[in-house]
PDB file of C-alpha atoms in Angstrom:
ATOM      1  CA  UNK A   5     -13.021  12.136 -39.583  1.00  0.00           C
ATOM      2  CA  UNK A   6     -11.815  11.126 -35.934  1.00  0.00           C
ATOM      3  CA  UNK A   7     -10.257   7.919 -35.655  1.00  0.00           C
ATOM      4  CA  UNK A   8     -12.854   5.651 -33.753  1.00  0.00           C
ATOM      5  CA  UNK A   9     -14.898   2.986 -34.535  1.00  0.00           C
ATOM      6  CA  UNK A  10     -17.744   4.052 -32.746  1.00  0.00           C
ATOM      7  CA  UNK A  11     -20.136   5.098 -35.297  1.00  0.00           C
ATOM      8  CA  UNK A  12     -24.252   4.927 -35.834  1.00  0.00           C
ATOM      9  CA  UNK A  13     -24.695   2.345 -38.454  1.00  0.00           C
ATOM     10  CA  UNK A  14     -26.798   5.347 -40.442  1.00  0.00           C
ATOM     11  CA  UNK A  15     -23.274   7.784 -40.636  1.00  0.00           C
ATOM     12  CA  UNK A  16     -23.227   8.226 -44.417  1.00  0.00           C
ATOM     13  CA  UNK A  17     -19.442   7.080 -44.564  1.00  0.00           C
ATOM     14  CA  UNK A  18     -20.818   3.951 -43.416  1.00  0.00           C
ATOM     15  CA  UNK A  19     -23.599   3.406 -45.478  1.00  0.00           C
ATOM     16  CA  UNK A  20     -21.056   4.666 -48.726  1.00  0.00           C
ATOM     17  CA  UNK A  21     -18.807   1.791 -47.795  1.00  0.00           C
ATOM     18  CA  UNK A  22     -21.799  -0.835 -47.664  1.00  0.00           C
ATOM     19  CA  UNK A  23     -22.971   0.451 -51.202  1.00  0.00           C
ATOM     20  CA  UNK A  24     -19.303   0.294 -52.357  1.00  0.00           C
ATOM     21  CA  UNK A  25     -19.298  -3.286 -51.315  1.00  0.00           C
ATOM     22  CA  UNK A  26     -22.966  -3.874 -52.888  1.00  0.00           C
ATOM     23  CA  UNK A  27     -21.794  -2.817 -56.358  1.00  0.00           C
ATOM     24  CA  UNK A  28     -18.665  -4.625 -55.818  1.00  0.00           C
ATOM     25  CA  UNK A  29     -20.464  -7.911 -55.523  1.00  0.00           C
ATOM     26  CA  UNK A  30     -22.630  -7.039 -58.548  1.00  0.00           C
ATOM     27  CA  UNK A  31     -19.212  -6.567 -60.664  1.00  0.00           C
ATOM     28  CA  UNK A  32     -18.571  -9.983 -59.160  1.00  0.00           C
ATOM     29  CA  UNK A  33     -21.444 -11.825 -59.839  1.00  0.00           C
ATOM     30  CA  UNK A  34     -21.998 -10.081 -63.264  1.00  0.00           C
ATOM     31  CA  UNK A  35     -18.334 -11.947 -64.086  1.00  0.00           C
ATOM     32  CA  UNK A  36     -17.395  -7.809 -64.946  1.00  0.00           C
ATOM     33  CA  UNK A  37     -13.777  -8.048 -63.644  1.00  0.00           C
ATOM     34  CA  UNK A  38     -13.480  -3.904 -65.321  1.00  0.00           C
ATOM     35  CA  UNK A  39     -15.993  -2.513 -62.588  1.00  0.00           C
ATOM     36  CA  UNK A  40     -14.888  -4.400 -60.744  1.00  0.00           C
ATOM     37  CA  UNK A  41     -11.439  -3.499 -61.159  1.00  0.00           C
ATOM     38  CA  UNK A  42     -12.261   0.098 -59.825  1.00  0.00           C
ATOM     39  CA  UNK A  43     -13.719  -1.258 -56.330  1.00  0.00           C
ATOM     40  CA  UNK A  44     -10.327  -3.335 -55.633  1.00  0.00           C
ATOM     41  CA  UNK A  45      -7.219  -1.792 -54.606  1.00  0.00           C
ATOM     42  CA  UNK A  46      -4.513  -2.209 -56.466  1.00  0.00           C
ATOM     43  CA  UNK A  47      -2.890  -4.487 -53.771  1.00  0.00           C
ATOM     44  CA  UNK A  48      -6.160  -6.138 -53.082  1.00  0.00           C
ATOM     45  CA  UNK A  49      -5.342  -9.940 -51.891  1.00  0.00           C
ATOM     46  CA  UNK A  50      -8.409 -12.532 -51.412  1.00  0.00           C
ATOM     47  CA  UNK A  51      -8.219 -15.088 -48.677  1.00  0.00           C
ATOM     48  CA  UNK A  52     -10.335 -17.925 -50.034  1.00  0.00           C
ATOM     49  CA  UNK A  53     -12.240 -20.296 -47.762  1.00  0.00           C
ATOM     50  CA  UNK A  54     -10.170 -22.942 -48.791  1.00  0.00           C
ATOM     51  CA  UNK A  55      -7.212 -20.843 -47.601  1.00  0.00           C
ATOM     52  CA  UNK A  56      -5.952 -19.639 -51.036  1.00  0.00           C
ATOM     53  CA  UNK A  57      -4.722 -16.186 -51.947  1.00  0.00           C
ATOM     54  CA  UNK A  58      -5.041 -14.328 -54.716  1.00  0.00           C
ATOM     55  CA  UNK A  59      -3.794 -11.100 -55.682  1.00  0.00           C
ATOM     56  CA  UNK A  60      -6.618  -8.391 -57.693  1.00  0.00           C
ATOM     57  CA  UNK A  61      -4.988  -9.606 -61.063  1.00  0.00           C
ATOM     58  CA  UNK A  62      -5.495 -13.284 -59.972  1.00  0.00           C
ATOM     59  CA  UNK A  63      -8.958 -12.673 -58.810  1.00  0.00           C
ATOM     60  CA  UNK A  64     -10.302 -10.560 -61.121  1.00  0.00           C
ATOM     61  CA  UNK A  65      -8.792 -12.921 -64.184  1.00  0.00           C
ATOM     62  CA  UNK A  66     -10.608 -15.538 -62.577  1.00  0.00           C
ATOM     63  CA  UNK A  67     -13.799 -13.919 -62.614  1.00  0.00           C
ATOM     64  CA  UNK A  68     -13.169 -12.437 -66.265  1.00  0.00           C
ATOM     65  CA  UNK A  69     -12.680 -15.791 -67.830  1.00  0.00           C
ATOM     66  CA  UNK A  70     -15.414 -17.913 -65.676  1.00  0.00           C
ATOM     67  CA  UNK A  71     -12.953 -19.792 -63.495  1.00  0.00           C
ATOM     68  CA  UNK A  72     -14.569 -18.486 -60.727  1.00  0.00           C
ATOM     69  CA  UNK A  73     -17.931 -17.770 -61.393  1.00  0.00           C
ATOM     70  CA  UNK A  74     -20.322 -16.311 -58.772  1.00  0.00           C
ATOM     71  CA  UNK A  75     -23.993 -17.672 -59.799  1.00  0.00           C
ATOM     72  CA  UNK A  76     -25.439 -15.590 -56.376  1.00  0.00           C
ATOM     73  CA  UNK A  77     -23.959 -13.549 -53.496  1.00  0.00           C
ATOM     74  CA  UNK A  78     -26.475 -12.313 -51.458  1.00  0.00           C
ATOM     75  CA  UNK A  79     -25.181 -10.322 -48.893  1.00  0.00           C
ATOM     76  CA  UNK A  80     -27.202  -9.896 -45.360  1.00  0.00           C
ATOM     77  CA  UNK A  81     -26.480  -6.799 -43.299  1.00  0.00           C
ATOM     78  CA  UNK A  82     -22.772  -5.332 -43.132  1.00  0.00           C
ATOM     79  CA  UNK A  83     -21.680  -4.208 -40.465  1.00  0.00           C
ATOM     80  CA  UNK A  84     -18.969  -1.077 -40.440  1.00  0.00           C
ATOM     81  CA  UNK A  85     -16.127   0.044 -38.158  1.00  0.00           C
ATOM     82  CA  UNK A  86     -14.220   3.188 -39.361  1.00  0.00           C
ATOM     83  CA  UNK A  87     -10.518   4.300 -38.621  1.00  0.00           C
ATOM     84  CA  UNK A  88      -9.906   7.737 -40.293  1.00  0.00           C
ATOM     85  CA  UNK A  89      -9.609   6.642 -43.571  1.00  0.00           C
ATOM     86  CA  UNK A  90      -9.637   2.804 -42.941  1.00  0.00           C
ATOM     87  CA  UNK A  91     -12.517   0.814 -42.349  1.00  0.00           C
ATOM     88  CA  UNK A  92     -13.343  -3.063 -41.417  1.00  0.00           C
ATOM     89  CA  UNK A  93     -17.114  -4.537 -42.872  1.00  0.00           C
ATOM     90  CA  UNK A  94     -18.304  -7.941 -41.714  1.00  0.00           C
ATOM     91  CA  UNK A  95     -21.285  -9.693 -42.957  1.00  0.00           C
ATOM     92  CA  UNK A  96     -22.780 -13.122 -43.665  1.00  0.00           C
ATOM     93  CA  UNK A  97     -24.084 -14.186 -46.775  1.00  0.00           C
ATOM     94  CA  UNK A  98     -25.294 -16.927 -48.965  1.00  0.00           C
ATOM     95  CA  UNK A  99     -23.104 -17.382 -52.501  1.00  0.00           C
ATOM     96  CA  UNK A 100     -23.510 -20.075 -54.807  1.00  0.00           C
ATOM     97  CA  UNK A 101     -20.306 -20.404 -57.145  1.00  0.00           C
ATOM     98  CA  UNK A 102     -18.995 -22.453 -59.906  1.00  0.00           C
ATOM     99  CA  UNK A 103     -15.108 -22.808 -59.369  1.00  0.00           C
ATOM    100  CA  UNK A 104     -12.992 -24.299 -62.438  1.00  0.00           C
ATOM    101  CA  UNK A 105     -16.080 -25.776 -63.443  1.00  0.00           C
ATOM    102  CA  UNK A 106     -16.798 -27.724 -60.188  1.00  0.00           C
ATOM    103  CA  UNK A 107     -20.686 -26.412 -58.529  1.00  0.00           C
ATOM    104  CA  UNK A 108     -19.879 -25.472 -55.302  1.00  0.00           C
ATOM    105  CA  UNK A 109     -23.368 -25.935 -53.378  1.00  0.00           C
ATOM    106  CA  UNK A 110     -25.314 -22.722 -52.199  1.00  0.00           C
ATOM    107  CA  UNK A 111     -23.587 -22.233 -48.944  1.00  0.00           C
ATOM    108  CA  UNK A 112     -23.313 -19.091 -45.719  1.00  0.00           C
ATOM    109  CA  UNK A 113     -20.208 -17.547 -45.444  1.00  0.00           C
ATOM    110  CA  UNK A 114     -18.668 -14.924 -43.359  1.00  0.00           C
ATOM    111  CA  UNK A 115     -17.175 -12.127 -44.809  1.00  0.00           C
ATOM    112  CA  UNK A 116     -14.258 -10.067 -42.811  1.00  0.00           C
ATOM    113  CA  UNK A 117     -13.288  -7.113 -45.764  1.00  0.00           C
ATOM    114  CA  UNK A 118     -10.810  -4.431 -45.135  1.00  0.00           C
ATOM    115  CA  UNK A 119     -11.545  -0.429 -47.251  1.00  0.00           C
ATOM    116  CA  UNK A 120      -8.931   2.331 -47.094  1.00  0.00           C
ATOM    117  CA  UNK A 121      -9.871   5.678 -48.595  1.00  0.00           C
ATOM    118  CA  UNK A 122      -7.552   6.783 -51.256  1.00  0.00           C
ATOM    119  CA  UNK A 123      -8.409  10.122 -53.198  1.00  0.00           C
ATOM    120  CA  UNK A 124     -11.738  10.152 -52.524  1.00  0.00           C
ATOM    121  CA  UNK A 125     -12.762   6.749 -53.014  1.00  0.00           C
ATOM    122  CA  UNK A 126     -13.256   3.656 -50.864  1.00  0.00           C
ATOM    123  CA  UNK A 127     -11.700   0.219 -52.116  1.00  0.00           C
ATOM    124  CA  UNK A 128     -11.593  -2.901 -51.052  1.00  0.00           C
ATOM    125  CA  UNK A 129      -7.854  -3.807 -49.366  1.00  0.00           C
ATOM    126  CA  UNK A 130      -8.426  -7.554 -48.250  1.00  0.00           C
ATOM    127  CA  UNK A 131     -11.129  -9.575 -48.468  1.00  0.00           C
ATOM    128  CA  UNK A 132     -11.427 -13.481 -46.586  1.00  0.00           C
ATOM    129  CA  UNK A 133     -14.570 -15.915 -46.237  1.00  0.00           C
ATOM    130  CA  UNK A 134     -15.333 -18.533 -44.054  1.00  0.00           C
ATOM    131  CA  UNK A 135     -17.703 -21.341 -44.430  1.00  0.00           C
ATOM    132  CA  UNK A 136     -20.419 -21.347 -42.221  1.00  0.00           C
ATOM    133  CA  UNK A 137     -20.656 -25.037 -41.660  1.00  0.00           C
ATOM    134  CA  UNK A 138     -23.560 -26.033 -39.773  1.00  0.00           C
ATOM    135  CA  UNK A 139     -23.033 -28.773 -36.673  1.00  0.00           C
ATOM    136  CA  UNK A 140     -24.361 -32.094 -36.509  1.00  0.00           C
TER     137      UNK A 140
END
């Protein structure tokens, strides 16, 4: 593939990538840290909202034993930019979570996630969210 970003949001590398990141937020959500160990790189790092990072190991622990625990993540539509065999998704959704069991209300986020392409399969790089706080 060409390095550009310019692509139709229908080119089936892009739609791939979006259903890579669906099922990855079903592994998520499910609390199934081994599927979702297979979507994550294995230098995957997670930029919190609250400006944490957390390596795959970290994250995926956390999801495997509840301490972060993903009631909903509903994802709206994701938007794709390839380079070759890199590509950048960005989407809002709404999650609900239970972190360290503290509720954290049903909230919007922005989601900025980086894929690379390594034998054949797309997985998740980085990954950071952003509050979507809504102005007096």
């Amino acid at each position: 593939m060409a390095q550009t970003a310019d692509v139709p949001a229908t080119h089936p590398v892009a739609e791939q990538i979006r259903e890579v990141e669906r099922a990855r937020l079903r592994a998520l959500v499910a609390g199934d840290a081994a599927a979702g160990s297979d979507l994550h790189a294995p230098d995957f790092q997670l930029v919190t909202p609250v400006g944490a990072v957390l390596s795959k190991d970290e994250y995926l622990t956390a999801i495997a034993t509840g301490h972060i625990d993903y009631v909903a993540w509903e994802p709206g539509s994701i938007d794709v930019r390839l380079y070759g065999n890199a590509a950048v998704i960005r989407y809002q959704a709404t999650l609900e979570v239970v972190f360290a069991g503290h509720a954290v209300p049903r909230a919007t986020y922005w989601h900025t996630d980086s894929y690379e392409n390594n034998d054949g399969q797309w997985r998740a790089v980085w990954s950071q969210a952003t509050e979507i706080r809504q102005t007096p």
